[in-house]
mmCIF file of C-alpha atoms (C1' of nucleotides) in Angstrom:
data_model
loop_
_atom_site.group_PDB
_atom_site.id
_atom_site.type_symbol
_atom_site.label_atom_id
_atom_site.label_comp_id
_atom_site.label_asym_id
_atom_site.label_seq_id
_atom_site.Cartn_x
_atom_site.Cartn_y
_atom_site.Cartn_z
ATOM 1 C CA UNK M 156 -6.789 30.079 -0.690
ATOM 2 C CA UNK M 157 -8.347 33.722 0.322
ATOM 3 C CA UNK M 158 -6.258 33.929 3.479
ATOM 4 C CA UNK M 159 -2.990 33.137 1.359
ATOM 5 C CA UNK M 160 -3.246 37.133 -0.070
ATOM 6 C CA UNK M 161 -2.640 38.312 3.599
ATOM 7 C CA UNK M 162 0.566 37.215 3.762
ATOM 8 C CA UNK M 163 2.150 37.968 0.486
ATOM 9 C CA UNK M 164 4.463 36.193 -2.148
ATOM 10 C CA UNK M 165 6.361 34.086 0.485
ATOM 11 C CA UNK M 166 2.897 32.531 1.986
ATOM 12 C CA UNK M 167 3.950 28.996 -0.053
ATOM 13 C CA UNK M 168 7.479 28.843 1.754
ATOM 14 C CA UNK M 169 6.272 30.124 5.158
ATOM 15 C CA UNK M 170 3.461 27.759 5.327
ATOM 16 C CA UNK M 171 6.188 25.127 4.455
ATOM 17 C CA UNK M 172 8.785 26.441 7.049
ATOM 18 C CA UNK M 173 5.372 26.286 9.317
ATOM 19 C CA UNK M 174 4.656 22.920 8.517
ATOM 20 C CA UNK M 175 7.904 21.642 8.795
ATOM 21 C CA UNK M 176 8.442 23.367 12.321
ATOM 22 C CA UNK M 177 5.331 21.619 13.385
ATOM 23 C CA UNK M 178 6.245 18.574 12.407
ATOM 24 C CA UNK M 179 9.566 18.900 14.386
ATOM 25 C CA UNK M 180 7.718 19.574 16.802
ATOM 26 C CA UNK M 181 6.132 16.940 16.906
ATOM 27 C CA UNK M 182 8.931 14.913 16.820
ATOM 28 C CA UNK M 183 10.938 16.714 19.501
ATOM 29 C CA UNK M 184 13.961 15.549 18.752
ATOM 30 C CA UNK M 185 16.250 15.434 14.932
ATOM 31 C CA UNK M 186 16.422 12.180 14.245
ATOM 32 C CA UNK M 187 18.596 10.283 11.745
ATOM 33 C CA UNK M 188 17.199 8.384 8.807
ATOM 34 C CA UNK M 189 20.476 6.514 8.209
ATOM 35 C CA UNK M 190 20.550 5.047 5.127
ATOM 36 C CA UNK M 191 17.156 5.114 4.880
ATOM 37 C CA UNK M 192 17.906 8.567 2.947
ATOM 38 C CA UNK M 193 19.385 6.765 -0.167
ATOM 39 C CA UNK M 194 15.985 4.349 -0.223
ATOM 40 C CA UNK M 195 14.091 6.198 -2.664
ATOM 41 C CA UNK M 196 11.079 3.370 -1.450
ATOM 42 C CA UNK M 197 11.107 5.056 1.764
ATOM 43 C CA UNK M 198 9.990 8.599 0.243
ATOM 44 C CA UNK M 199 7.982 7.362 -2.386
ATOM 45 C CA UNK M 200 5.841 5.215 0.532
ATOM 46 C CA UNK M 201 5.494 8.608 2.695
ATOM 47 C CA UNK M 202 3.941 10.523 -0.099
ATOM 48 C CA UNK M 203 1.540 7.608 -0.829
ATOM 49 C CA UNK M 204 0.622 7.514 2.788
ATOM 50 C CA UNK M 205 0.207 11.177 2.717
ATOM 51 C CA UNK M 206 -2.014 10.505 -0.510
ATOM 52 C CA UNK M 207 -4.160 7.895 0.498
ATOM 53 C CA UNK M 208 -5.188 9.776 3.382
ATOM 54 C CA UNK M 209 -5.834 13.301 2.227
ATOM 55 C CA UNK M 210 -7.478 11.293 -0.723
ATOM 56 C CA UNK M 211 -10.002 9.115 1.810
ATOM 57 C CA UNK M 212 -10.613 12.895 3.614
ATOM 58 C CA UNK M 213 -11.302 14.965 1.410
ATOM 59 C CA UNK M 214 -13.957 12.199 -0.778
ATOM 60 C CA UNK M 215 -15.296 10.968 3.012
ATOM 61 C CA UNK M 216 -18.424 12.777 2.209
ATOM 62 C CA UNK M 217 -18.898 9.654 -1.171
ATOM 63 C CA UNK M 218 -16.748 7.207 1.163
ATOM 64 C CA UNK M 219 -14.645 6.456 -1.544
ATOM 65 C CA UNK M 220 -11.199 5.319 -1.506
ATOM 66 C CA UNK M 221 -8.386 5.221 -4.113
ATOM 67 C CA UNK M 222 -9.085 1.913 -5.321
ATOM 68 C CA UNK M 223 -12.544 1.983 -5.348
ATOM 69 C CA UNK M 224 -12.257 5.307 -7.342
ATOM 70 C CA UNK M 225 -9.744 3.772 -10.011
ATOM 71 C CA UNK M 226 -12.467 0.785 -10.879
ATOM 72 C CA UNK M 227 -15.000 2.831 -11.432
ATOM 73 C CA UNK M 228 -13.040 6.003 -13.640
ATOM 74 C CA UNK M 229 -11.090 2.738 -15.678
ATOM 75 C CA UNK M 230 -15.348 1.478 -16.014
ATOM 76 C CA UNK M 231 -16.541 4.477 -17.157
ATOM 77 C CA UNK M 232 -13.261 5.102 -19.847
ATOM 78 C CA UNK M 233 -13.959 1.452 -21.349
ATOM 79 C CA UNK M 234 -17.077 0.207 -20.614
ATOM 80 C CA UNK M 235 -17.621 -3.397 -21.127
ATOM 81 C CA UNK M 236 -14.579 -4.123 -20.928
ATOM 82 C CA UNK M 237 -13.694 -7.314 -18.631
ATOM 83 C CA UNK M 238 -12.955 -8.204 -14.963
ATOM 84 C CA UNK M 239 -9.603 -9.553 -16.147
ATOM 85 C CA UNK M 240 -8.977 -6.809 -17.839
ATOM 86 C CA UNK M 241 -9.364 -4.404 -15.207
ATOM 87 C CA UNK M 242 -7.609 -6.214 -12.875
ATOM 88 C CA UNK M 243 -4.711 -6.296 -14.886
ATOM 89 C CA UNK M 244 -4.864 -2.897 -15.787
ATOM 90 C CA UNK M 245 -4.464 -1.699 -12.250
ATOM 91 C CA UNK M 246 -2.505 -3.731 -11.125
ATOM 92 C CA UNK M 247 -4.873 -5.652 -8.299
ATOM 93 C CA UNK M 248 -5.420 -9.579 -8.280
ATOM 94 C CA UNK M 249 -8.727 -10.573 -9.803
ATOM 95 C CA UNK M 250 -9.912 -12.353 -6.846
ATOM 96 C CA UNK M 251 -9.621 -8.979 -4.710
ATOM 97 C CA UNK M 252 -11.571 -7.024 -7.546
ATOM 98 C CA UNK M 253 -14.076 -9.282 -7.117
ATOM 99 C CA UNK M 254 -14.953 -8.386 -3.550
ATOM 100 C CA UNK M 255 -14.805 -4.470 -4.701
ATOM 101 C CA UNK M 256 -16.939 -5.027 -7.523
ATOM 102 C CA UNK M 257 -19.556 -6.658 -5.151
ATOM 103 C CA UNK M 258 -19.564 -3.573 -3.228
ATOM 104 C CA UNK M 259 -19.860 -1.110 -6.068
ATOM 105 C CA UNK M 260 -22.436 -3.272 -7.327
ATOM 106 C CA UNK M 261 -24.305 -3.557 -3.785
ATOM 107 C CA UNK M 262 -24.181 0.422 -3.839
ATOM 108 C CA UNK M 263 -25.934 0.857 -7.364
ATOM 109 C CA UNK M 264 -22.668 2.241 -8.999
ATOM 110 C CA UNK M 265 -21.848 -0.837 -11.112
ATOM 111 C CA UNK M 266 -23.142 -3.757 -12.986
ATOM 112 C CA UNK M 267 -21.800 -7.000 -14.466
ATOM 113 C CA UNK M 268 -23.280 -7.936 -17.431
ATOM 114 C CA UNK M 269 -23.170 -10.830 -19.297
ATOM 115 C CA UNK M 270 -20.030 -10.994 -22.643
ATOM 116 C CA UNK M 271 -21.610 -11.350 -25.623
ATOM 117 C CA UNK M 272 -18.197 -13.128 -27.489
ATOM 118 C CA UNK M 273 -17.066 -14.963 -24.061
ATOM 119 C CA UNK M 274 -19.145 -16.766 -21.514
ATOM 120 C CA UNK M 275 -16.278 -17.356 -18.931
ATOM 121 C CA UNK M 276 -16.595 -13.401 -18.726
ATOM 122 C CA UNK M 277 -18.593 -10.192 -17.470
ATOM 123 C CA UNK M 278 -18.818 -6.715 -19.310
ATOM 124 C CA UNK M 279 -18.224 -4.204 -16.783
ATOM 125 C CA UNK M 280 -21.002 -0.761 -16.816
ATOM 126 C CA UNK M 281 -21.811 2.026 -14.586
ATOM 127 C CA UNK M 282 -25.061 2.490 -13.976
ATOM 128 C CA UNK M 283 -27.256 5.795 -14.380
ATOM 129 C CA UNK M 284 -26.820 6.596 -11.102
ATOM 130 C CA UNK M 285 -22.620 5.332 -10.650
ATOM 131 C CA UNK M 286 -22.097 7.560 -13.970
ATOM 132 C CA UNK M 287 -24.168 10.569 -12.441
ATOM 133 C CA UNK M 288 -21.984 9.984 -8.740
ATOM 134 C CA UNK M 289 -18.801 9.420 -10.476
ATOM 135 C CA UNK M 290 -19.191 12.516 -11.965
ATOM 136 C CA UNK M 291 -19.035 14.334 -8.556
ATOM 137 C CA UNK M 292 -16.378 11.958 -7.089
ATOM 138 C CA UNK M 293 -14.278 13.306 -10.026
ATOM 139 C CA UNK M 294 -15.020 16.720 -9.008
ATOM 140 C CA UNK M 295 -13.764 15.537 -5.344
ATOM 141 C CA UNK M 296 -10.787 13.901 -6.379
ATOM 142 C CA UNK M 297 -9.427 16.710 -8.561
ATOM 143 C CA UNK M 298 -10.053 18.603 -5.105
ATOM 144 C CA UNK M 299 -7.863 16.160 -3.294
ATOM 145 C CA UNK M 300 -4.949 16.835 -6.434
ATOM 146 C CA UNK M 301 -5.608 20.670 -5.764
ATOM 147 C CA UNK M 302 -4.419 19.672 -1.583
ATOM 148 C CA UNK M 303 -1.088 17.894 -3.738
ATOM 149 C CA UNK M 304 -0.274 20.375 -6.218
ATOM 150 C CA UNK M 305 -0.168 22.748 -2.899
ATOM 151 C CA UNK M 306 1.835 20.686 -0.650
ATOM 152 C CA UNK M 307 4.229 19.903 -3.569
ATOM 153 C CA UNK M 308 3.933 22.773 -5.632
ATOM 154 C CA UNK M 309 2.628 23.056 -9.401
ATOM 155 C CA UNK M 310 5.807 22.492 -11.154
ATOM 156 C CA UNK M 311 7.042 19.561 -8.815
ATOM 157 C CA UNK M 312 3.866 17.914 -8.813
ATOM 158 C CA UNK M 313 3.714 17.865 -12.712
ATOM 159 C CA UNK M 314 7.823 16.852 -13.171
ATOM 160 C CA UNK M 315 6.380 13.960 -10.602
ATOM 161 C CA UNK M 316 3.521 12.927 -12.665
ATOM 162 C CA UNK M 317 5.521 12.740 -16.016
ATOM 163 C CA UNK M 318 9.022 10.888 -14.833
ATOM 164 C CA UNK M 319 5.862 8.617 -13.346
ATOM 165 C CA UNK M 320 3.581 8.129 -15.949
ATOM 166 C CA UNK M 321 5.611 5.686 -18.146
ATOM 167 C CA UNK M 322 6.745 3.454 -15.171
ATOM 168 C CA UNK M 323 3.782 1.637 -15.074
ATOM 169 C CA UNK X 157 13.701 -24.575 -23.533
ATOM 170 C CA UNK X 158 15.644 -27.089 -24.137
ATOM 171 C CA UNK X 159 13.109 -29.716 -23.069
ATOM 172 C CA UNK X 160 11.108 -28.188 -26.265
ATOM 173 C CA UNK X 161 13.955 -30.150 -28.798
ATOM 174 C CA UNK X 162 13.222 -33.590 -27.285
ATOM 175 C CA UNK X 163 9.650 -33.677 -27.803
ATOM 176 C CA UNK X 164 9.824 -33.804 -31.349
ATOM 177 C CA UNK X 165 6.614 -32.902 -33.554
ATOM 178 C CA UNK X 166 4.929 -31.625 -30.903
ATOM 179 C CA UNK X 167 7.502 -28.801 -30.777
ATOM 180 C CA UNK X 168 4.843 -27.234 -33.468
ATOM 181 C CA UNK X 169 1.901 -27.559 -31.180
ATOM 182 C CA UNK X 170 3.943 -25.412 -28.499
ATOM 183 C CA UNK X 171 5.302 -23.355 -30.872
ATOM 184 C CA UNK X 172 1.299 -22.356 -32.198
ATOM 185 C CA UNK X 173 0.008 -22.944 -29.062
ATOM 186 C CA UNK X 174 2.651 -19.787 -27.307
ATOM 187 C CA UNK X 175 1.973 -18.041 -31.258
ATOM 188 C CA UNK X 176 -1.432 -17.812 -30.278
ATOM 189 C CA UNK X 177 -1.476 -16.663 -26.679
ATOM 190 C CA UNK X 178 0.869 -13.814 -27.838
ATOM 191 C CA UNK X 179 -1.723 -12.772 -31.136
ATOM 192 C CA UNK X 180 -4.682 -13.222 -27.619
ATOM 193 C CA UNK X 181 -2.214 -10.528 -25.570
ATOM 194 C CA UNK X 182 -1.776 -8.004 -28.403
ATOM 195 C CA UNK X 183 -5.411 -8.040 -29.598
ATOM 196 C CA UNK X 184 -6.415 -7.623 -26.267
ATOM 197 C CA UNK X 185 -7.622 -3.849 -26.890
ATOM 198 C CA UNK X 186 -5.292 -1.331 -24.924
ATOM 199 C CA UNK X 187 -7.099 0.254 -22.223
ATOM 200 C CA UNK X 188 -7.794 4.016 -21.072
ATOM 201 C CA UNK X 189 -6.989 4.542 -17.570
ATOM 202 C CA UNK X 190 -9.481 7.902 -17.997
ATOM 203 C CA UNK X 191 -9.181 10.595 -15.701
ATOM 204 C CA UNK X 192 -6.619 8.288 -13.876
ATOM 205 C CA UNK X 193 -3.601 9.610 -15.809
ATOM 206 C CA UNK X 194 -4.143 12.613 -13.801
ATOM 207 C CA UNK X 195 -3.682 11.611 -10.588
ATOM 208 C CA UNK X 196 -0.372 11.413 -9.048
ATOM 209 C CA UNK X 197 -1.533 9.004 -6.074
ATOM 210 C CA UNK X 198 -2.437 6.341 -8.995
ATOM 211 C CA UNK X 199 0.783 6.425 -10.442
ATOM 212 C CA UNK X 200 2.594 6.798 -6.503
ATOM 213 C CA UNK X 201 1.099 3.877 -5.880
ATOM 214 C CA UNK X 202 1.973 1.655 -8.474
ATOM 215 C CA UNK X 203 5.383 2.845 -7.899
ATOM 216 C CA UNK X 204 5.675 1.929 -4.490
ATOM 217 C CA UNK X 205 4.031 -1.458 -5.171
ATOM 218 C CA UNK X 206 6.593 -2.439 -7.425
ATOM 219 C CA UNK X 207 9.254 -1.107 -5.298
ATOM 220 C CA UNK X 208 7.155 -3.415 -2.217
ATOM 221 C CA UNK X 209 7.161 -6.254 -4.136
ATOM 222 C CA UNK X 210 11.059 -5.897 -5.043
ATOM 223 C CA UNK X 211 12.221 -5.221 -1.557
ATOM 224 C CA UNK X 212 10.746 -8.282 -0.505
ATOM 225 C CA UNK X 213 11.667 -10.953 -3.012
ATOM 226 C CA UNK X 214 15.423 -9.150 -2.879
ATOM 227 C CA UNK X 215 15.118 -9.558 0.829
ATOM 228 C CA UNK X 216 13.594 -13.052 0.734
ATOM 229 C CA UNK X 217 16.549 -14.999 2.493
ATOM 230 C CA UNK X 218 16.224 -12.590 5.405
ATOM 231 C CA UNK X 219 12.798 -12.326 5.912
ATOM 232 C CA UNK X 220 12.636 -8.887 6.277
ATOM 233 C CA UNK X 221 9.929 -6.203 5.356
ATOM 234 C CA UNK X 222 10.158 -2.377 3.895
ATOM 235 C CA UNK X 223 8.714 -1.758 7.734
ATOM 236 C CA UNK X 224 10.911 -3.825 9.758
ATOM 237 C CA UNK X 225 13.764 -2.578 7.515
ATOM 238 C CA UNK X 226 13.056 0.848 8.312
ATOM 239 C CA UNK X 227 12.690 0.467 12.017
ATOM 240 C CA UNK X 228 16.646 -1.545 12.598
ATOM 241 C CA UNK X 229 17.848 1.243 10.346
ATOM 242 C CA UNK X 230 16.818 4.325 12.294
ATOM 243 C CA UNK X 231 17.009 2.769 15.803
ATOM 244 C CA UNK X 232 20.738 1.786 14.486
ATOM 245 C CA UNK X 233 21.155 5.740 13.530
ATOM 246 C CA UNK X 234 19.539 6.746 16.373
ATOM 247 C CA UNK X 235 20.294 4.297 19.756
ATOM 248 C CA UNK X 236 18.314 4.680 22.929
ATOM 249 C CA UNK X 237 15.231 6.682 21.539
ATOM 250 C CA UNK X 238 11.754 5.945 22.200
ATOM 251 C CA UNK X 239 9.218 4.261 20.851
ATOM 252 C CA UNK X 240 7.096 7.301 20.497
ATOM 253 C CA UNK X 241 9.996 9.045 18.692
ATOM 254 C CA UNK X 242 10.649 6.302 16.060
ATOM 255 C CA UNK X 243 6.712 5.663 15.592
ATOM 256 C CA UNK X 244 6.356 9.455 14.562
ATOM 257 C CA UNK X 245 9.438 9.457 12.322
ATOM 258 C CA UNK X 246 8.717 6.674 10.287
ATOM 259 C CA UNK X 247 4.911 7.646 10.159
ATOM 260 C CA UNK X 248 3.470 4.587 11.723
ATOM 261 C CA UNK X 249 1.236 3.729 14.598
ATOM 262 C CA UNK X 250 2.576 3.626 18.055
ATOM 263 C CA UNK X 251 0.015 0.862 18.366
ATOM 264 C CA UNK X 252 1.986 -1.156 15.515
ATOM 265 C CA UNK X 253 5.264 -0.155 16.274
ATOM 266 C CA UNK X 254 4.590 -2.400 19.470
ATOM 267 C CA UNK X 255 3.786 -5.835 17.524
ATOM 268 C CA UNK X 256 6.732 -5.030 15.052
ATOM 269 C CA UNK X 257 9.023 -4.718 17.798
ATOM 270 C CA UNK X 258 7.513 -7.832 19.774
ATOM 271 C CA UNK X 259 8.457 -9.815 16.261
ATOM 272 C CA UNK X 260 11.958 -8.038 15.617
ATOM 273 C CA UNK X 261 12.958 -9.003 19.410
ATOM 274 C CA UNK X 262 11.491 -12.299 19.655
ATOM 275 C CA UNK X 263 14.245 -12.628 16.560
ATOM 276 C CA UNK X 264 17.188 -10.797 18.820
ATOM 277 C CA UNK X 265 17.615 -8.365 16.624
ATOM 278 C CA UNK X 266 16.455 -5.043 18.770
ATOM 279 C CA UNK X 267 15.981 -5.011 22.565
ATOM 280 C CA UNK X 268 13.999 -2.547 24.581
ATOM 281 C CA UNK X 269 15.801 -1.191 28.052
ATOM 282 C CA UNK X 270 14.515 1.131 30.520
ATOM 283 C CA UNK X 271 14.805 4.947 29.664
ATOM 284 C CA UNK X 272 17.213 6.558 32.219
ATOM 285 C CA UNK X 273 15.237 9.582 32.362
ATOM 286 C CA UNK X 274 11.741 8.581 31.747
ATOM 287 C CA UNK X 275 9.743 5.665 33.361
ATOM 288 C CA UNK X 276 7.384 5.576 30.897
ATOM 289 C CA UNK X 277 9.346 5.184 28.075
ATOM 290 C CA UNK X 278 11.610 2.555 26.165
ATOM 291 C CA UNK X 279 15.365 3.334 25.077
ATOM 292 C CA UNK X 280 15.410 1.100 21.990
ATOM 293 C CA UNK X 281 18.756 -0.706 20.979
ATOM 294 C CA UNK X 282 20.314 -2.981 18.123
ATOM 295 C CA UNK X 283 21.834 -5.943 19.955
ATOM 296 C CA UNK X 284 25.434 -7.240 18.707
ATOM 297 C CA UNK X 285 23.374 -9.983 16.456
ATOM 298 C CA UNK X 286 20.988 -7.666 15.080
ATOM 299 C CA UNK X 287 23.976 -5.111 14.214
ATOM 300 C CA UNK X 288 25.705 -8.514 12.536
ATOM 301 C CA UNK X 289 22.437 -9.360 10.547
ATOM 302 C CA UNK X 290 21.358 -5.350 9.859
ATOM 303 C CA UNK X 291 25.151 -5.091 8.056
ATOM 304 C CA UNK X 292 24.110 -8.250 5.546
ATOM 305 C CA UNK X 293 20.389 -6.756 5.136
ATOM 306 C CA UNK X 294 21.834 -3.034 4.264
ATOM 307 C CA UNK X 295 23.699 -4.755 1.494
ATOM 308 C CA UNK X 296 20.696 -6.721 0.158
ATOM 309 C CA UNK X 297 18.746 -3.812 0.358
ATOM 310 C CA UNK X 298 21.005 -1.781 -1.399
ATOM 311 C CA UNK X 299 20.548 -4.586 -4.366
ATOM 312 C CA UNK X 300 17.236 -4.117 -4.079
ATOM 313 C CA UNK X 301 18.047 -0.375 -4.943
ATOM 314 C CA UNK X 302 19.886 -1.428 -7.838
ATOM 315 C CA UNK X 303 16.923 -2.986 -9.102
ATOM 316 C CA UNK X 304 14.852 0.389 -9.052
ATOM 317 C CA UNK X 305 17.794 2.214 -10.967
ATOM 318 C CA UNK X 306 17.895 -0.495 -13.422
ATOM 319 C CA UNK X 307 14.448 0.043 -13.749
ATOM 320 C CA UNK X 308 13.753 3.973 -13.799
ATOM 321 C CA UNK X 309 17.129 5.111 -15.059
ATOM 322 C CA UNK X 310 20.136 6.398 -12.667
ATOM 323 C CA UNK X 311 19.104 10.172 -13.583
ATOM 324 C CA UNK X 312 15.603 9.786 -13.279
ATOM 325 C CA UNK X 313 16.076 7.825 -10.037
ATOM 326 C CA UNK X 314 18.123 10.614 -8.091
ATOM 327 C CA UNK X 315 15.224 13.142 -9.339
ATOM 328 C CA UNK X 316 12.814 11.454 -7.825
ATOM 329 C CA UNK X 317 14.429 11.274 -4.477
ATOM 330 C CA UNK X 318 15.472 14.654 -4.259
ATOM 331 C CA UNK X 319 12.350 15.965 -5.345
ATOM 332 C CA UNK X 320 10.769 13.802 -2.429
ATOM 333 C CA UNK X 321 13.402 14.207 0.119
ATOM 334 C CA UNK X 322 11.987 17.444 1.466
ATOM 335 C CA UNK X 323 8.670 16.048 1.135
ATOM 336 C CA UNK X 324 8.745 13.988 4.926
ATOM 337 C "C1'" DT K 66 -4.059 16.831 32.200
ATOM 338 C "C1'" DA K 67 -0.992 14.887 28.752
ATOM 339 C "C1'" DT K 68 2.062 11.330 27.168
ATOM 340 C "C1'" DT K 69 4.137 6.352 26.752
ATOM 341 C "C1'" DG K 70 3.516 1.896 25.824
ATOM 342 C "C1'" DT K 71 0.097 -1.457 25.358
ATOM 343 C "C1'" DT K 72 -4.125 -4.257 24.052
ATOM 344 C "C1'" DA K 73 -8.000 -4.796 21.203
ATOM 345 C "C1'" DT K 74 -11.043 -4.304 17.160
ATOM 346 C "C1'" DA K 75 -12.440 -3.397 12.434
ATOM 347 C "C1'" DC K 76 -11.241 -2.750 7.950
ATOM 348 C "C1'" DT K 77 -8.227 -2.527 3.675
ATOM 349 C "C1'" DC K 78 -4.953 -4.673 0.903
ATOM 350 C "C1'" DT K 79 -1.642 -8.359 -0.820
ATOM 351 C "C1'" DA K 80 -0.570 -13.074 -1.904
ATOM 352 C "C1'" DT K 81 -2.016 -17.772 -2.718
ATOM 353 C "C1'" DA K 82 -4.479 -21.785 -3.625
ATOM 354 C "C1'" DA K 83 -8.251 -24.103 -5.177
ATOM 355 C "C1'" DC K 84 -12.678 -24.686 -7.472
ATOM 356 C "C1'" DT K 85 -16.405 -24.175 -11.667
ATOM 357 C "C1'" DA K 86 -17.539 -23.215 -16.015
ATOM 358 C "C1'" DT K 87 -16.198 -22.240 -19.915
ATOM 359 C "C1'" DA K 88 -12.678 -21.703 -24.002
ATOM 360 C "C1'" DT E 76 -4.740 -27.142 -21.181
ATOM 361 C "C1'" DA E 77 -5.638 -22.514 -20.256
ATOM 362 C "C1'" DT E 78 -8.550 -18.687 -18.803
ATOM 363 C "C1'" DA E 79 -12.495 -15.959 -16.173
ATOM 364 C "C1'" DG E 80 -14.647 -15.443 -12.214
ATOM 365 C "C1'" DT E 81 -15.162 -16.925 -7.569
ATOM 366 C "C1'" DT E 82 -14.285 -18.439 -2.696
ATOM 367 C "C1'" DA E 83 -11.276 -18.914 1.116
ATOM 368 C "C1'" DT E 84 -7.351 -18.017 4.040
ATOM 369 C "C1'" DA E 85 -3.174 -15.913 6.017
ATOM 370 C "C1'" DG E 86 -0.644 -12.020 6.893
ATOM 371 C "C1'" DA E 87 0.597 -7.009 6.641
ATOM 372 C "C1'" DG E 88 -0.860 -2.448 7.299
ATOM 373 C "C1'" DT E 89 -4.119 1.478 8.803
ATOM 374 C "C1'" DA E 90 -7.289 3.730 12.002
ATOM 375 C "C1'" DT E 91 -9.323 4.013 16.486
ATOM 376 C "C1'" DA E 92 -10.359 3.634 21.144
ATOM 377 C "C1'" DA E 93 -9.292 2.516 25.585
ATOM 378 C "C1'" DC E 94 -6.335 1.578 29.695
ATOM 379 C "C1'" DA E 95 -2.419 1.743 33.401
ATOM 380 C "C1'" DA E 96 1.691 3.915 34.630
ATOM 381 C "C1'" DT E 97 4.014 8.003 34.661
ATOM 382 C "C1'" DA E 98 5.018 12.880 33.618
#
DNA sequence: TATTGTTATACTCTATAACTATA
DNA sequence: TATAGTTATAGAGTATAACAATA
């Protein structure tokens, strides 16, 4: 951020141009995306990629990834709610969330407690200690969205996030 | 349906039994997805999931994944580059690139020949059947597309991909 | 020394099927 | 019959490290 004021207004585009040179680089040669450039799957898969990894970086300190974060801030927004229910809320198969539960559990960040109204099911808590964690993986992971908002810019990053928001 | 007529009184039954499964879905309490709804990556990812997911049933009858799909299409757009070369501008592993090109060969569809001016590397080609089969596969895919605009919108589609285009 | 293609390993994630205990 | 949680398995994808041949 500090080093940005050295090199006036057009630091965002330069470091772009930069980036983009380097990447060309890189690639030594311009090379044709065919129709690959009408696949909006394609682009959408290269900024997840480029997501999921500055994500696991920059919270490698709390080894935390994306979905591990998701179960425990969807935990924390409706707790006792149900493994079914959090499954289907993200979007993961129950059988895989059971695995992920095991290791949140394992680490002290979540318990599994018995329903009162269903005995098929668990209510879902964080702990003392997952609440008190969570609480600087949040800080973390709105670090990460800082790296975003920068490689996308502010106003492209939020048109992003509200044509998004309503797919799911 | 239409089975449902034939079975009489017990048409009821059904009728209560689906009645009831639909009053279990809407009391099922709606769920906060916290801090999540400000996260990009969350909502990234569940896009490209359901895009995943499309692409593949679409592209069912030809077997053919979003990655394997990718790779005929540039090395089509691009004939005779390297390995190296396609790996870093689709992203992906040099290491993987190798198996997916051991599987799209061992189908006839691509072909690896000696680089004229470097022994170390592979010229990558499309043979005649993998051109035949690539045609049929461009049109499914572009089906699959069709899907996705059904689904966001024509408008907020072609947003989306410009807004990523420059992202790569 | 660096790069190209390759092999190998470990881990994450998706997709299914089946099982149990409840409902 | 259906659902909740669980176990198991197969396959795709990511991340690394190492190696031989070549630049």
């Amino acid at each position: 951020m500090s080093d940005r004021q050295l090199t006036g207004p057009s630091t965002d585009l330069g470091a772009t141009r930069i980036a983009r040179r380097e990447r060309m680089r890189r690639r030594r040669q311009v090379i044709d995306l065919g129709v690959l450039d009408a696949h909006l799957g394609y682009f959408v898969r290269r900024l997840q990629v480029w997501i999921f990894q500055d994500f696991v970086r920059t919270l490698s300190a709390f080894d935390i990834r994306p979905a591990q974060f998701s179960v425990l801030v969807v935990i924390e927004a409706n707790q006792g709610l149900s493994q079914a229910d959090l499954a289907g809320t993200l979007g993961i198969e129950r059988a895989r969330l059971v695995r992920l539960l095991d290791g949140l559990e394992r680490r002290g960040f979540t318990r599994r407690k018995a329903s009162p109204i269903d005995r098929r099911s668990h209510a879902l808590f964080l702990t003392e200690s997952g609440q008190a964690a969570l609480k600087r993986i949040k800080a973390a992971a709105a670090e990460h969205e800082a790296h975003l908002t920068e490689r996308l810019g502010a106003r492209k990053r939020e048109a992003l996030l509200s044509a998004l928001r309503d797919f799911v």
